[in-house]
């Protein structure tokens, strides 16, 4: 049993070391260094990023013609497998996925090991439900070795509400016997001031992930700035389109770099005429948010300092 766990840990470490392919690998396929520089300037830092891009996205870049876009996509598709595979092969890949411990034994049990890497996990709830505390907790546990349930990587933290507090990270680090200063050094923090800035920070995040190993990207909260930047039903369509692009970029980063993405979301009272709804609050963002998040967790206050977590949506987890 111990030998099997050892082999699995070695495989996971190899998976981390392999990582995404640097965009410079395209030079061997005849792509010029000038074109690679243009791609990097526009947030494309890996071959995977190019392979996942649409032809329309590439043509929109200054200096990239239709013929160049075709050449880029052809070169990237040769290096990144994007075709069919057997369910057996995919099952094997799923079994090798790294999960980041939440620091709570019961919550880890509920999530079958912790926060899944390579996808978006959304937590929503009213104020003081414990969302930001959960984010701070994960910013530390993601740095733990894989053998201890961590992701063995750094954390990127995008704060849109001004709730980030480094002193909380130091207190959590002490609980795990980690050096507080090292933990702080391994967290890259940025405050987002509007929804456009929030999206721009993802381009910087991609550049940083291409240079160093990150295991977690946190956005606390993903929707707060959209509620203040867009007003009324007249701007609802524009808000949802912008939010959809932001979430698509998050999904791409999760796929490209294999990081766990954790976003928090606010709730709003349901105004549907029903007086007897079990829970009158619902997460904001509508279907755009719902479809982008692989796992959705609802946090709410219990008695005293107790917090309750419910699996609201997940493809492989039982609702609880």
Coordinates of C-alpha atoms in Angstrom, one line a residue:
X1 CA 0.0 0.0 0.0
X2 CA 2.8 2.4 0.9
X3 CA 4.6 1.5 -2.3
X4 CA 1.6 2.2 -4.4
X5 CA 1.2 5.7 -2.7
X6 CA 4.9 6.3 -3.3
X7 CA 4.5 5.6 -7.0
X8 CA 1.4 7.8 -7.2
X9 CA 3.3 10.7 -5.6
X10 CA 6.2 10.3 -8.1
X11 CA 3.7 10.4 -11.0
X12 CA 2.1 13.5 -9.6
X13 CA 5.5 15.2 -9.2
X14 CA 6.3 14.3 -12.9
X15 CA 3.0 15.8 -13.9
X16 CA 3.9 19.1 -12.1
X17 CA 7.4 19.2 -13.7
X18 CA 6.0 18.5 -17.2
X19 CA 3.6 21.5 -17.1
X20 CA 2.4 23.4 -20.1
X21 CA 4.7 23.9 -23.1
X22 CA 6.5 27.3 -23.4
X23 CA 5.4 29.2 -26.4
X24 CA 9.1 29.2 -27.7
X25 CA 8.5 25.6 -28.7
X26 CA 6.6 26.9 -31.8
X27 CA 9.9 28.2 -33.2
X28 CA 10.8 24.7 -34.2
X29 CA 7.6 24.6 -36.3
X30 CA 8.7 27.7 -38.4
X31 CA 7.0 30.4 -36.3
X32 CA 9.2 33.5 -36.2
X33 CA 10.5 35.0 -32.9
X34 CA 8.7 38.3 -33.9
X35 CA 5.3 36.5 -34.0
X36 CA 6.0 34.8 -30.7
X37 CA 6.7 38.1 -29.1
X38 CA 3.4 39.5 -30.4
X39 CA 1.6 36.5 -28.9
X40 CA 3.4 36.9 -25.6
X41 CA 2.5 40.6 -25.5
X42 CA -1.2 39.7 -25.9
X43 CA -1.3 37.1 -23.1
X44 CA -0.3 33.9 -25.0
X45 CA 2.6 32.4 -23.1
X46 CA 2.2 28.7 -23.8
X47 CA 1.5 26.4 -26.8
X48 CA -1.7 25.3 -25.1
X49 CA -3.0 28.9 -25.0
X50 CA -2.5 29.1 -28.8
X51 CA -4.1 25.7 -29.4
X52 CA -7.2 26.6 -27.4
X53 CA -7.6 30.0 -29.1
X54 CA -10.0 30.6 -32.0
X55 CA -8.8 31.7 -35.4
X56 CA -10.9 34.9 -34.8
X57 CA -9.0 35.7 -31.6
X58 CA -5.6 35.3 -33.3
X59 CA -6.6 37.4 -36.3
X60 CA -7.7 40.2 -33.9
X61 CA -4.0 40.5 -32.7
X62 CA -2.1 43.3 -34.5
X63 CA 0.3 41.8 -37.0
X64 CA -1.3 38.4 -37.2
X65 CA -2.9 37.7 -40.6
X66 CA -5.3 34.9 -41.5
X67 CA -2.6 32.9 -43.1
X68 CA -0.4 33.3 -39.9
X69 CA -3.3 32.3 -37.7
X70 CA -3.8 29.1 -39.7
X71 CA -0.1 28.4 -39.4
X72 CA 0.0 29.0 -35.7
X73 CA -3.1 26.8 -35.0
X74 CA -1.6 24.0 -37.2
X75 CA 1.7 24.2 -35.4
X76 CA 0.1 24.2 -31.9
X77 CA -2.2 21.3 -32.7
X78 CA 0.8 19.1 -33.6
X79 CA 2.3 19.7 -30.1
X80 CA -0.9 19.6 -28.0
X81 CA -3.2 16.6 -28.4
X82 CA -6.8 17.9 -28.8
X83 CA -8.5 15.0 -30.5
X84 CA -10.5 11.9 -29.2
X85 CA -9.2 9.5 -26.6
X86 CA -10.7 6.5 -24.9
X87 CA -12.8 6.8 -21.8
X88 CA -10.2 4.5 -20.1
X89 CA -7.4 7.0 -20.9
X90 CA -9.5 9.9 -19.6
X91 CA -10.3 8.0 -16.5
X92 CA -6.6 7.5 -15.9
X93 CA -6.0 11.2 -16.3
X94 CA -8.8 11.9 -13.8
X95 CA -7.3 9.6 -11.3
X96 CA -4.0 11.6 -11.4
X97 CA -5.7 14.9 -10.7
X98 CA -4.2 16.8 -7.7
X99 CA -6.7 18.0 -5.1
X100 CA -5.9 20.7 -2.6
X101 CA -6.9 20.1 0.9
X102 CA -9.4 22.7 2.4
X103 CA -7.9 22.1 5.9
X104 CA -11.2 20.6 7.1
X105 CA -11.4 16.9 7.3
X106 CA -15.2 16.8 6.8
X107 CA -15.1 19.3 3.9
X108 CA -12.3 17.3 2.2
X109 CA -14.5 14.2 2.6
X110 CA -17.4 16.0 1.0
X111 CA -15.2 17.1 -1.9
X112 CA -13.6 13.7 -2.3
X113 CA -10.2 15.0 -1.3
X114 CA -10.3 18.7 -1.6
X115 CA -10.4 21.4 -4.3
X116 CA -10.0 19.9 -7.7
X117 CA -7.2 21.4 -10.0
X118 CA -8.0 22.2 -13.6
X119 CA -11.4 23.6 -13.0
X120 CA -13.4 26.4 -11.4
X121 CA -14.9 26.0 -7.9
X122 CA -17.4 28.7 -6.8
X123 CA -18.4 29.4 -3.3
X124 CA -21.4 31.7 -2.6
X125 CA -23.2 32.9 0.4
X126 CA -24.3 36.0 2.3
X127 CA -21.9 38.3 4.1
X128 CA -20.0 36.7 7.0
X129 CA -20.7 33.2 5.8
X130 CA -16.9 32.4 5.8
X131 CA -16.1 32.8 2.1
X132 CA -13.0 35.1 2.5
X133 CA -11.7 33.0 5.4
X134 CA -12.0 29.9 3.2
X135 CA -9.9 31.7 0.5
X136 CA -7.2 32.6 3.0
X137 CA -7.1 29.1 4.2
X138 CA -6.7 27.7 0.7
X139 CA -4.0 30.3 0.0
X140 CA -1.9 28.5 2.6
X141 CA -2.9 24.8 2.1
X142 CA -2.1 25.0 -1.6
X143 CA 1.5 25.5 -0.7
X144 CA 1.7 22.2 1.3
X145 CA 3.6 19.2 -0.2
X146 CA 1.4 16.8 -2.3
X147 CA 2.0 14.1 0.3
X148 CA 0.2 16.4 2.9
X149 CA -2.7 17.1 0.6
X150 CA -1.4 20.4 -0.8
X151 CA -0.7 21.5 -4.4
X152 CA 3.0 22.2 -3.9
X153 CA 2.7 25.6 -5.6
X154 CA 2.2 29.3 -5.1
X155 CA -1.1 31.2 -5.0
X156 CA -2.4 34.1 -7.0
X157 CA -5.0 36.2 -5.1
X158 CA -7.2 38.8 -6.9
X159 CA -9.1 40.9 -4.4
X160 CA -12.0 42.9 -5.6
X161 CA -13.5 43.9 -2.2
X162 CA -10.5 44.8 -0.1
X163 CA -10.9 41.8 2.3
X164 CA -7.4 40.3 1.9
X165 CA -5.4 40.3 5.2
X166 CA -1.8 38.9 5.1
X167 CA -1.8 38.6 8.9
X168 CA -4.5 35.9 8.6
X169 CA -2.2 33.9 6.3
X170 CA 0.6 34.1 9.0
X171 CA -1.8 32.7 11.7
X172 CA -2.9 29.9 9.4
X173 CA 0.7 29.1 8.4
X174 CA 1.5 28.6 12.1
X175 CA -1.2 26.0 12.4
X176 CA 0.6 24.0 9.7
X177 CA 4.1 24.5 11.0
X178 CA 5.0 26.7 8.0
X179 CA 7.2 29.7 8.0
X180 CA 4.9 32.8 7.8
X181 CA 7.3 34.9 5.8
X182 CA 7.7 32.1 3.2
X183 CA 4.0 31.7 2.9
X184 CA 3.5 35.4 2.3
X185 CA 6.3 35.4 -0.3
X186 CA 4.5 32.6 -2.2
X187 CA 1.2 34.6 -2.5
X188 CA 1.0 37.1 -5.3
X189 CA -1.7 39.6 -4.4
X190 CA -3.4 42.2 -6.6
X191 CA -6.4 44.5 -5.9
X192 CA -8.8 44.9 -8.8
X193 CA -10.6 48.3 -9.0
X194 CA -13.1 47.7 -11.9
X195 CA -14.2 44.8 -14.1
X196 CA -11.9 45.8 -16.9
X197 CA -8.9 45.8 -14.5
X198 CA -10.0 42.5 -13.1
X199 CA -9.8 41.0 -16.6
X200 CA -6.4 42.6 -17.4
X201 CA -5.0 41.0 -14.2
X202 CA -5.6 37.6 -15.8
X203 CA -3.2 38.4 -18.5
X204 CA -0.5 39.2 -15.9
X205 CA -1.5 36.0 -14.1
X206 CA -0.8 33.9 -17.3
X207 CA 2.6 35.5 -17.6
X208 CA 3.5 34.7 -14.0
X209 CA 2.2 31.1 -14.2
X210 CA 4.4 30.5 -17.3
X211 CA 7.5 31.5 -15.2
X212 CA 6.8 29.7 -11.9
X213 CA 4.7 26.9 -10.4
X214 CA 1.3 28.1 -9.1
X215 CA -1.3 25.6 -7.8
X216 CA -4.2 28.0 -7.0
X217 CA -5.8 31.2 -8.4
X218 CA -8.3 33.0 -6.1
X219 CA -10.8 35.7 -7.2
X220 CA -12.6 37.2 -4.2
X221 CA -15.2 38.1 -5.4
X222 CA -15.7 37.4 -9.1
X223 CA -18.9 39.3 -9.4
X224 CA -18.7 42.3 -6.9
X225 CA -17.3 44.8 -9.4
X226 CA -19.9 43.8 -12.1
X227 CA -22.7 44.9 -9.7
X228 CA -21.2 48.4 -9.4
X229 CA -19.9 48.8 -13.0
X230 CA -23.2 47.9 -14.7
X231 CA -26.5 49.3 -13.7
X232 CA -30.1 48.3 -14.5
X233 CA -31.6 46.0 -17.1
X234 CA -30.4 48.2 -19.9
X235 CA -26.8 47.1 -19.2
X236 CA -27.6 43.5 -18.2
X237 CA -26.6 42.0 -21.6
X238 CA -23.3 43.9 -21.7
X239 CA -22.6 42.8 -18.1
X240 CA -23.2 39.1 -18.8
X241 CA -21.1 39.2 -22.0
X242 CA -18.1 40.8 -20.1
X243 CA -18.6 38.4 -17.2
X244 CA -18.7 35.5 -19.6
X245 CA -15.4 36.5 -21.2
X246 CA -13.8 36.8 -17.8
X247 CA -15.0 33.4 -16.7
X248 CA -13.8 31.9 -20.1
X249 CA -10.3 33.3 -19.4
X250 CA -10.4 31.7 -16.0
X251 CA -11.4 28.4 -17.5
X252 CA -8.6 28.7 -20.0
X253 CA -6.0 29.3 -17.2
X254 CA -7.3 26.3 -15.3
X255 CA -6.9 24.1 -18.4
X256 CA -3.7 25.6 -19.6
X257 CA -1.7 25.5 -16.3
X258 CA -3.6 22.8 -14.3
X259 CA -4.3 25.2 -11.4
X260 CA -7.3 25.1 -9.1
X261 CA -9.4 28.2 -9.5
X262 CA -11.5 29.4 -6.6
X263 CA -14.0 32.2 -7.0
X264 CA -16.4 33.7 -4.5
X265 CA -19.8 35.0 -5.4
X266 CA -22.5 37.1 -3.7
X267 CA -26.2 36.3 -3.3
X268 CA -29.3 38.2 -4.0
X269 CA -32.9 37.8 -2.7
X270 CA -35.2 35.9 -5.1
X271 CA -38.0 38.1 -6.3
X272 CA -40.2 35.5 -8.0
X273 CA -43.4 35.8 -6.0
X274 CA -42.8 32.7 -3.9
X275 CA -43.1 33.3 -0.2
X276 CA -42.3 29.7 0.8
X277 CA -39.0 29.1 -0.9
X278 CA -36.6 27.0 1.4
X279 CA -33.8 29.4 0.7
X280 CA -34.9 32.9 -0.6
X281 CA -31.3 33.8 -1.7
X282 CA -29.6 32.8 -4.9
X283 CA -26.1 33.4 -6.4
X284 CA -25.8 36.2 -8.8
X285 CA -24.4 35.9 -12.3
X286 CA -27.2 33.8 -13.7
X287 CA -26.6 30.9 -16.1
X288 CA -23.2 32.4 -17.2
X289 CA -21.8 31.8 -13.7
X290 CA -23.6 28.5 -13.3
X291 CA -22.2 27.0 -16.6
X292 CA -18.6 28.2 -16.0
X293 CA -18.3 26.8 -12.5
X294 CA -17.6 23.0 -12.3
X295 CA -18.3 22.8 -8.6
X296 CA -20.6 25.2 -6.7
X297 CA -20.6 25.3 -2.9
X298 CA -23.1 27.2 -0.8
X299 CA -21.8 28.6 2.5
X300 CA -24.2 29.8 5.2
X301 CA -24.0 30.7 8.9
X302 CA -24.9 28.1 11.5
X303 CA -25.2 28.6 15.3
X304 CA -22.5 30.7 16.9
X305 CA -19.2 30.4 14.9
X306 CA -20.4 27.3 13.0
X307 CA -20.5 27.5 9.2
X308 CA -22.4 25.1 6.9
X309 CA -21.3 24.0 3.4
X310 CA -23.7 22.5 0.9
X311 CA -22.8 21.0 -2.5
X312 CA -25.0 23.0 -4.8
X313 CA -23.8 21.7 -8.1
X314 CA -21.0 19.2 -9.1
X315 CA -20.8 16.6 -11.9
X316 CA -19.2 13.9 -9.7
X317 CA -20.2 14.8 -6.2
X318 CA -23.4 13.9 -4.3
X319 CA -25.5 16.8 -3.3
X320 CA -25.1 17.3 0.5

